[in-house]
Amino acid sequence: MRVAIIGGGPGGLYAAALLKRLDPARHVTVWERNAPDETFGFGVVLSDETLGGIEHADPVVYEALRRDFVRWDDIDIVRRGIRHRSGGHGFAALGRHRLLEILHTRCRSLGLELRFSTEAPPVDRLSQDHDLVIAADGVHSTTRETHSPVFRPQVTEHRCRYIWLAADFPFDAFRFEIAETEHGVMQLHGYPYAADSSTVIIEMREEVWRAAGYDALTPQESVERCAKVFADALGGRPLRSNKSAWTTFRTVVNDRWSHGNVVLLGDAAHTAHFSIGSGTKLAVEDALALAACLTEQPDVPSALAAYEEERKPVVASTQRAARASLEWFENLRLYLGQPPRQFAFNLLTRSRRVTHDNLRLRDARFTAAVEREFGCPPGTPPMFTPFRLRGLTLRNRVVVSPMDMYSATDGVPGDFHLVHLGARALGGAGLVMTEMACVSAEGRITPGCAGLYAGRQAEAWRRVTDFVHRQAPGAAIGVQLGHSGRKGSTKLMWEGIDEPLPSGNWPVLAPSPLPYKPGSQIPRQLSRAQLTDIREQFAAAAWRAARAGFDLLELHCAHGYLLSGFLSPLTNHRTDAYGGSLDKRLRFPLEVFDAVRAVWPAERPMTVRISATDWAEGGTTAEDAVEIARAFAAHGADAIDVSTGQVVAEERPEFGRSYQTPFADRIRQEVRVPVIAVGAISSWDDVNSLILAGRADLCALARPHLYDPHWTLHAAAEQGYEGPGAVWPAPYRAGSRRPRTGRTDAPRPRLSLSLDR
């Protein structure tokens, strides 16, 4: 097999060494445009997991790396002169020059051909002359651009400028230092990579970089200015450069990684922000996977397909974590008002890979200090601390999210709703929310949707609230009011979600006559008179909700239903006072909010659910969501329930664990209003992490509560918590411990004799 490798960085060199080691008959050539000793950056961090893979795949390389690694366990977060240290993290780093030397030596010992200071031939020519071409040519990959119609790259440029520098002394921890300057916030990321050297990355938002005048400085002047700003962290020592320049990070994603016998590897295929130290790690892991697949599969096409299938999910997960970390640093200014330890905890958990429970295992003392500062009583996880909204005090931070059940008859909730909601209230959640209760028959999504537009519906709901208050003392129950808008008159979810009814349709209404998707009913555009009628329907439903005994009311302004349809520019094309600018698009939802708030009891809280992004070009943005939340808060909303999407059928959500939380976090920090986070929050560890970091005040979970109605009580049991935040109903107390599945504490059989005397 003839193999051509474009790019002599760590990923390309390691792939070359592995391929040759696994099959000495392979002829492997590496083209590198730079000289052997030319490289960007200084230190490289590798995880224990990656090192384990290297040790297994090539012990020679591992042993050479092991001799040069600098190891440490601590992370320091320094802000306003106060340092907080967290231990137990485990890092290993070495110089990038040294890493390349080790790989050069290994490649030469295996008989590889390394062509330095040489441009690789065009990729199409290489693909004709070789059985396999590995494009490890970096973030600006010529290979990727040459065949962009096939690879379909998406390159996102981000908001911060950064420069990669070094200092001639070793930090004794991974150091994050925040500088609040007259021009804005700047941050330092530093870590040791040799006994006498540290990598130092200086980063700031573009507007701060320009305001501070870095755009007008020479490279050396920039280095000197950075050393002055972070003189305390550096102990007055200078910084040095290696042809370093200010740049912006670019996230690279490709739909495909291979084309014929050409395959992308490392930064050519994907990038992940340096704040989680993953670039070299991912490239090395790519090389391991590619070499393994070429060994295991019968031919090159099968191997490349297997390589993509194996690596894409891993890389996507890392990129999600890196994106969360990157955006945290982009929005660093939002967190400067947090208490010192909470700020440090927030930084450590920014990527969602380090969590409350994980950090507690690494450094119990640090985590306990954060909890004390937050106000957790001894032995109380953050999720079981109370939270107050107006006259309502919730016993814990867990919310059963509104979930449409499609099981009502003529809008009347029945036995199913009593059991469904009653079970979740008995299950320990602080707040149980109903599904969207529709304010009119025409405002239903499906014929099975519940309502609050008639007295008998209110009476049926009263049966549910009475049960919750009587049988699950301490649990609160809230109602969500809404109108389906253009998404109404459709089949039950399990019969065909968002599909029109085959018969018995009712006319649907919307801000503008735009169908939800092809084949959907075209809605009628609401007239002024109809707007008034609907506003009064909401107020009447709220009055019934109060009479029915609900503790909290939420106005549904999300997911493309009627009020959401006014907020999004994609669904509101009106030219009157209710369309156009965001202020005008807000007008009718705010009118409805005011009408509902006027009849809803003053001591009971009212929240608003919004879609913080439409996940579609030209739709609601995160910046719009902040202003929408600000407007509702100004009108008296006690909390904003932050969801996303479902506004237009052509949306492209970026799914992932806790993927909607950053939108809630931003609203909380900028608007200073309590927020409910929702969306793929599935573990009690996630809830603890989000609450303790100050990114959310409450967490709403849907599917976990379908899987386990007693999710909250089980979360308490699994954490060993017994207290007022999670009280087991008296009939259930015998089940407050997990049933044993088999004896695990029996004496072990003696299998050997001890001859020690």
Coordinates of C-alpha atoms in Angstrom, one line a residue, residues 277-564:
G277 CA -7.1 21.4 25.4
S278 CA -8.3 19.0 22.7
G279 CA -6.7 19.8 19.3
T280 CA -3.7 17.5 19.4
K281 CA -5.6 15.0 21.5
L282 CA -8.3 14.7 18.8
A283 CA -5.7 14.4 16.0
V284 CA -3.8 11.7 17.8
E285 CA -7.0 9.8 18.5
D286 CA -8.0 10.2 14.8
A287 CA -4.7 8.6 13.8
L288 CA -5.3 5.7 16.2
A289 CA -8.8 5.0 14.9
L290 CA -7.8 5.3 11.3
A291 CA -4.9 2.9 11.7
A292 CA -7.1 0.4 13.5
C293 CA -9.8 0.6 10.9
L294 CA -7.3 0.1 8.0
T295 CA -6.1 -3.0 9.8
E296 CA -9.5 -4.4 10.6
Q297 CA -11.4 -3.7 7.4
P298 CA -11.0 -5.6 4.1
D299 CA -10.4 -2.5 1.9
V300 CA -9.8 1.2 2.0
P301 CA -13.4 2.3 1.3
S302 CA -14.7 0.1 4.2
A303 CA -11.9 1.4 6.5
L304 CA -12.7 5.0 5.8
A305 CA -16.4 4.5 6.3
A306 CA -15.7 2.7 9.6
Y307 CA -13.3 5.5 10.6
E308 CA -16.0 8.1 10.1
E309 CA -18.6 6.1 11.9
E310 CA -16.3 5.6 14.9
R311 CA -14.9 9.1 15.2
K312 CA -17.8 11.4 14.3
P313 CA -19.9 10.9 17.5
V314 CA -16.8 11.2 19.7
V315 CA -15.7 14.4 17.9
A316 CA -19.2 15.9 17.9
S317 CA -19.4 15.3 21.7
T318 CA -16.0 17.0 22.2
Q319 CA -17.0 19.9 19.9
R320 CA -20.2 20.5 21.9
A321 CA -18.2 20.7 25.1
A322 CA -15.6 22.9 23.4
R323 CA -18.3 25.2 22.0
A324 CA -19.8 25.5 25.5
S325 CA -16.4 26.4 26.9
L326 CA -15.7 28.9 24.1
E327 CA -19.0 30.7 24.6
W328 CA -18.5 30.8 28.3
F329 CA -15.2 32.7 27.8
E330 CA -16.8 34.9 25.1
N331 CA -19.5 35.9 27.7
L332 CA -17.2 36.0 30.7
R333 CA -18.2 39.6 31.5
L334 CA -21.7 38.3 32.4
Y335 CA -20.3 36.3 35.4
L336 CA -18.1 38.9 37.0
G337 CA -20.8 39.8 39.6
Q338 CA -20.9 36.2 40.9
P339 CA -19.6 35.4 44.3
P340 CA -15.9 34.3 44.1
R341 CA -16.3 30.6 44.7
Q342 CA -19.4 30.3 42.5
F343 CA -17.5 32.0 39.7
A344 CA -14.7 29.5 40.1
F345 CA -17.1 26.6 40.1
N346 CA -18.9 28.1 37.0
L347 CA -15.6 28.3 35.2
L348 CA -14.6 24.7 36.1
T349 CA -18.0 23.3 34.9
R350 CA -18.4 25.5 31.9
S351 CA -18.0 22.7 29.3
R352 CA -20.5 20.4 31.1
R353 CA -17.9 17.7 31.1
V354 CA -16.8 18.5 34.7
T355 CA -19.9 18.3 36.9
H356 CA -20.9 18.9 40.5
D357 CA -20.6 15.2 41.4
N358 CA -17.4 14.8 39.4
L359 CA -15.8 17.8 41.0
R360 CA -16.9 16.7 44.4
L361 CA -15.0 13.4 43.9
R362 CA -11.9 15.3 42.6
D363 CA -11.9 18.0 45.4
A364 CA -14.5 17.6 48.1
R365 CA -13.2 20.5 50.1
F366 CA -13.4 23.0 47.3
T367 CA -16.9 21.8 46.3
A368 CA -18.1 22.0 49.9
A369 CA -16.9 25.6 50.1
V370 CA -18.8 26.5 47.0
E371 CA -22.0 24.9 48.5
R372 CA -21.6 26.8 51.8
E373 CA -21.2 30.1 49.9
F374 CA -24.3 29.2 47.9
G375 CA -26.3 28.6 51.0
C376 CA -26.7 24.8 51.0
P377 CA -27.3 23.5 54.5
P378 CA -24.9 20.7 55.5
G379 CA -25.6 17.5 53.6
T380 CA -28.0 19.3 51.2
P381 CA -27.3 19.0 47.5
P382 CA -28.0 22.3 45.6
M383 CA -31.1 20.9 43.9
F384 CA -32.8 20.5 47.3
T385 CA -32.4 24.0 48.4
P386 CA -35.7 26.0 48.4
F387 CA -36.6 28.8 46.0
R388 CA -39.1 31.6 46.4
L389 CA -41.3 33.2 43.7
R390 CA -43.6 35.9 45.1
G391 CA -45.6 34.2 47.8
L392 CA -44.7 30.7 46.7
T393 CA -41.7 28.8 48.1
L394 CA -40.7 25.7 46.2
R395 CA -39.2 23.0 48.3
N396 CA -36.6 22.2 45.7
R397 CA -35.3 23.2 42.3
V398 CA -36.9 20.4 40.2
V399 CA -39.8 21.2 37.9
V400 CA -41.9 18.6 36.0
S401 CA -41.9 20.2 32.6
P402 CA -45.2 20.7 30.8
M403 CA -45.9 17.7 28.5
D404 CA -48.9 17.4 26.2
M405 CA -50.7 14.2 27.0
Y406 CA -53.4 14.4 24.3
S407 CA -55.8 12.5 26.6
A408 CA -58.6 15.0 27.4
T409 CA -62.2 14.7 26.2
D410 CA -63.6 18.0 25.0
G411 CA -60.8 19.8 26.8
V412 CA -61.8 18.1 30.1
P413 CA -58.9 16.5 32.0
G414 CA -59.8 13.1 33.4
D415 CA -58.5 10.2 35.5
F416 CA -55.4 10.0 33.4
H417 CA -54.4 13.5 34.3
L418 CA -55.1 13.0 38.0
V419 CA -52.8 9.9 38.0
H420 CA -50.2 11.4 35.7
L421 CA -49.8 14.7 37.6
G422 CA -50.5 13.3 41.0
A423 CA -47.8 10.6 40.6
R424 CA -45.2 13.3 39.7
A425 CA -46.2 15.4 42.7
L426 CA -45.9 12.3 45.0
G427 CA -42.5 11.8 43.3
G428 CA -41.0 14.7 45.0
A429 CA -40.7 17.5 42.4
G430 CA -40.9 21.0 43.8
L431 CA -43.3 22.2 41.0
V432 CA -45.4 20.1 38.7
M433 CA -46.7 21.8 35.5
T434 CA -49.7 20.8 33.5
E435 CA -49.6 20.5 29.8
M436 CA -50.7 23.5 27.8
A437 CA -54.3 24.2 28.8
C438 CA -55.9 25.8 25.8
V439 CA -57.9 29.0 26.2
S440 CA -60.5 28.1 23.6
A441 CA -61.7 25.0 21.6
E442 CA -60.2 26.6 18.5
G443 CA -56.9 27.1 20.4
R444 CA -56.3 23.4 20.9
I445 CA -53.5 21.6 19.2
T446 CA -55.4 18.3 18.8
P447 CA -58.9 17.0 19.8
G448 CA -57.2 15.4 22.8
C449 CA -55.8 18.6 24.3
A450 CA -56.9 19.9 27.7
G451 CA -58.5 23.3 28.1
L452 CA -59.6 26.0 30.6
Y453 CA -62.3 27.6 28.5
A454 CA -65.3 26.1 30.3
G455 CA -66.4 25.8 33.9
R456 CA -66.4 21.9 33.8
Q457 CA -62.8 21.9 32.8
A458 CA -61.9 24.1 35.8
E459 CA -63.8 21.8 38.0
A460 CA -61.9 18.8 36.7
W461 CA -58.6 20.6 37.2
R462 CA -59.7 21.4 40.8
R463 CA -59.8 17.7 41.4
V464 CA -56.1 17.4 40.4
T465 CA -54.9 20.4 42.4
D466 CA -56.8 19.2 45.5
F467 CA -55.1 15.9 45.2
V468 CA -51.7 17.4 44.9
H469 CA -52.2 19.8 47.9
R470 CA -53.7 17.1 50.1
Q471 CA -51.7 14.0 49.3
A472 CA -48.3 15.6 48.3
P473 CA -47.9 18.4 50.9
G474 CA -45.0 20.7 49.9
A475 CA -45.5 20.1 46.2
A476 CA -46.7 23.0 44.1
I477 CA -48.8 22.7 40.9
G478 CA -48.8 25.2 38.0
V479 CA -50.8 25.6 34.9
Q480 CA -49.6 26.6 31.5
L481 CA -52.0 28.6 29.4
G482 CA -51.7 28.8 25.6
H483 CA -53.3 28.9 22.2
S484 CA -52.1 26.7 19.4
G485 CA -52.3 29.3 16.6
R486 CA -51.3 27.9 13.2
K487 CA -50.2 24.6 14.7
G488 CA -53.7 23.6 15.7
S489 CA -56.3 21.2 14.4
T490 CA -53.8 18.3 14.0
K491 CA -53.7 14.6 14.8
L492 CA -52.7 13.2 18.2
M493 CA -48.9 13.0 18.5
W494 CA -48.7 9.2 18.1
E495 CA -51.0 9.3 15.1
G496 CA -48.9 11.8 13.2
I497 CA -47.4 14.8 14.9
D498 CA -48.3 18.2 13.3
E499 CA -50.3 16.3 10.6
P500 CA -53.7 17.8 9.7
L501 CA -56.8 15.9 10.9
P502 CA -58.4 13.8 8.2
S503 CA -61.8 15.2 9.2
G504 CA -63.4 17.4 11.7
N505 CA -60.9 20.3 11.2
W506 CA -61.5 23.7 12.8
P507 CA -60.1 26.9 11.3
V508 CA -56.8 28.0 12.7
L509 CA -55.6 31.6 13.4
A510 CA -52.2 33.2 13.3
P511 CA -50.5 36.6 13.1
S512 CA -49.9 36.0 9.4
P513 CA -51.4 33.5 6.9
L514 CA -48.4 31.2 6.8
P515 CA -48.9 27.4 7.1
Y516 CA -46.6 25.6 9.5
K517 CA -45.3 23.2 6.8
P518 CA -46.4 22.0 3.3
G519 CA -49.8 20.4 3.7
S520 CA -50.7 22.2 6.8
Q521 CA -53.8 24.3 7.0
I522 CA -53.3 28.0 5.9
P523 CA -54.3 30.1 9.0
R524 CA -56.4 33.1 8.9
Q525 CA -54.6 36.4 9.8
L526 CA -56.0 37.7 13.1
S527 CA -58.0 40.9 12.9
R528 CA -58.0 43.6 15.6
A529 CA -61.3 42.4 16.9
Q530 CA -60.1 38.8 17.1
L531 CA -57.0 39.9 19.0
T532 CA -59.2 41.5 21.6
D533 CA -61.3 38.3 21.8
I534 CA -58.3 36.1 22.3
R535 CA -56.8 38.4 24.9
E536 CA -60.1 38.1 26.9
Q537 CA -60.0 34.3 26.4
F538 CA -56.6 34.2 28.1
A539 CA -57.8 36.4 31.0
A540 CA -60.9 34.2 31.5
A541 CA -58.9 31.1 31.5
A542 CA -56.5 32.6 34.0
W543 CA -59.5 33.5 36.3
R544 CA -60.6 29.8 36.0
A545 CA -57.1 28.6 36.8
A546 CA -57.1 30.7 40.0
R547 CA -60.4 29.3 41.0
A548 CA -59.1 25.8 40.2
G549 CA -56.4 26.2 42.9
F550 CA -53.2 26.4 40.8
D551 CA -50.2 27.8 42.6
L552 CA -48.4 29.3 39.6
L553 CA -49.4 30.3 36.0
E554 CA -47.2 30.1 33.0
L555 CA -48.0 31.9 29.7
H556 CA -46.9 29.9 26.7
C557 CA -45.1 32.1 24.3
A558 CA -42.9 29.4 22.7
H559 CA -42.8 26.6 20.2
G560 CA -44.6 28.4 17.4
Y561 CA -48.0 28.5 19.1
L562 CA -50.0 31.7 18.8
L563 CA -48.1 34.1 21.0
S564 CA -44.8 32.7 19.9

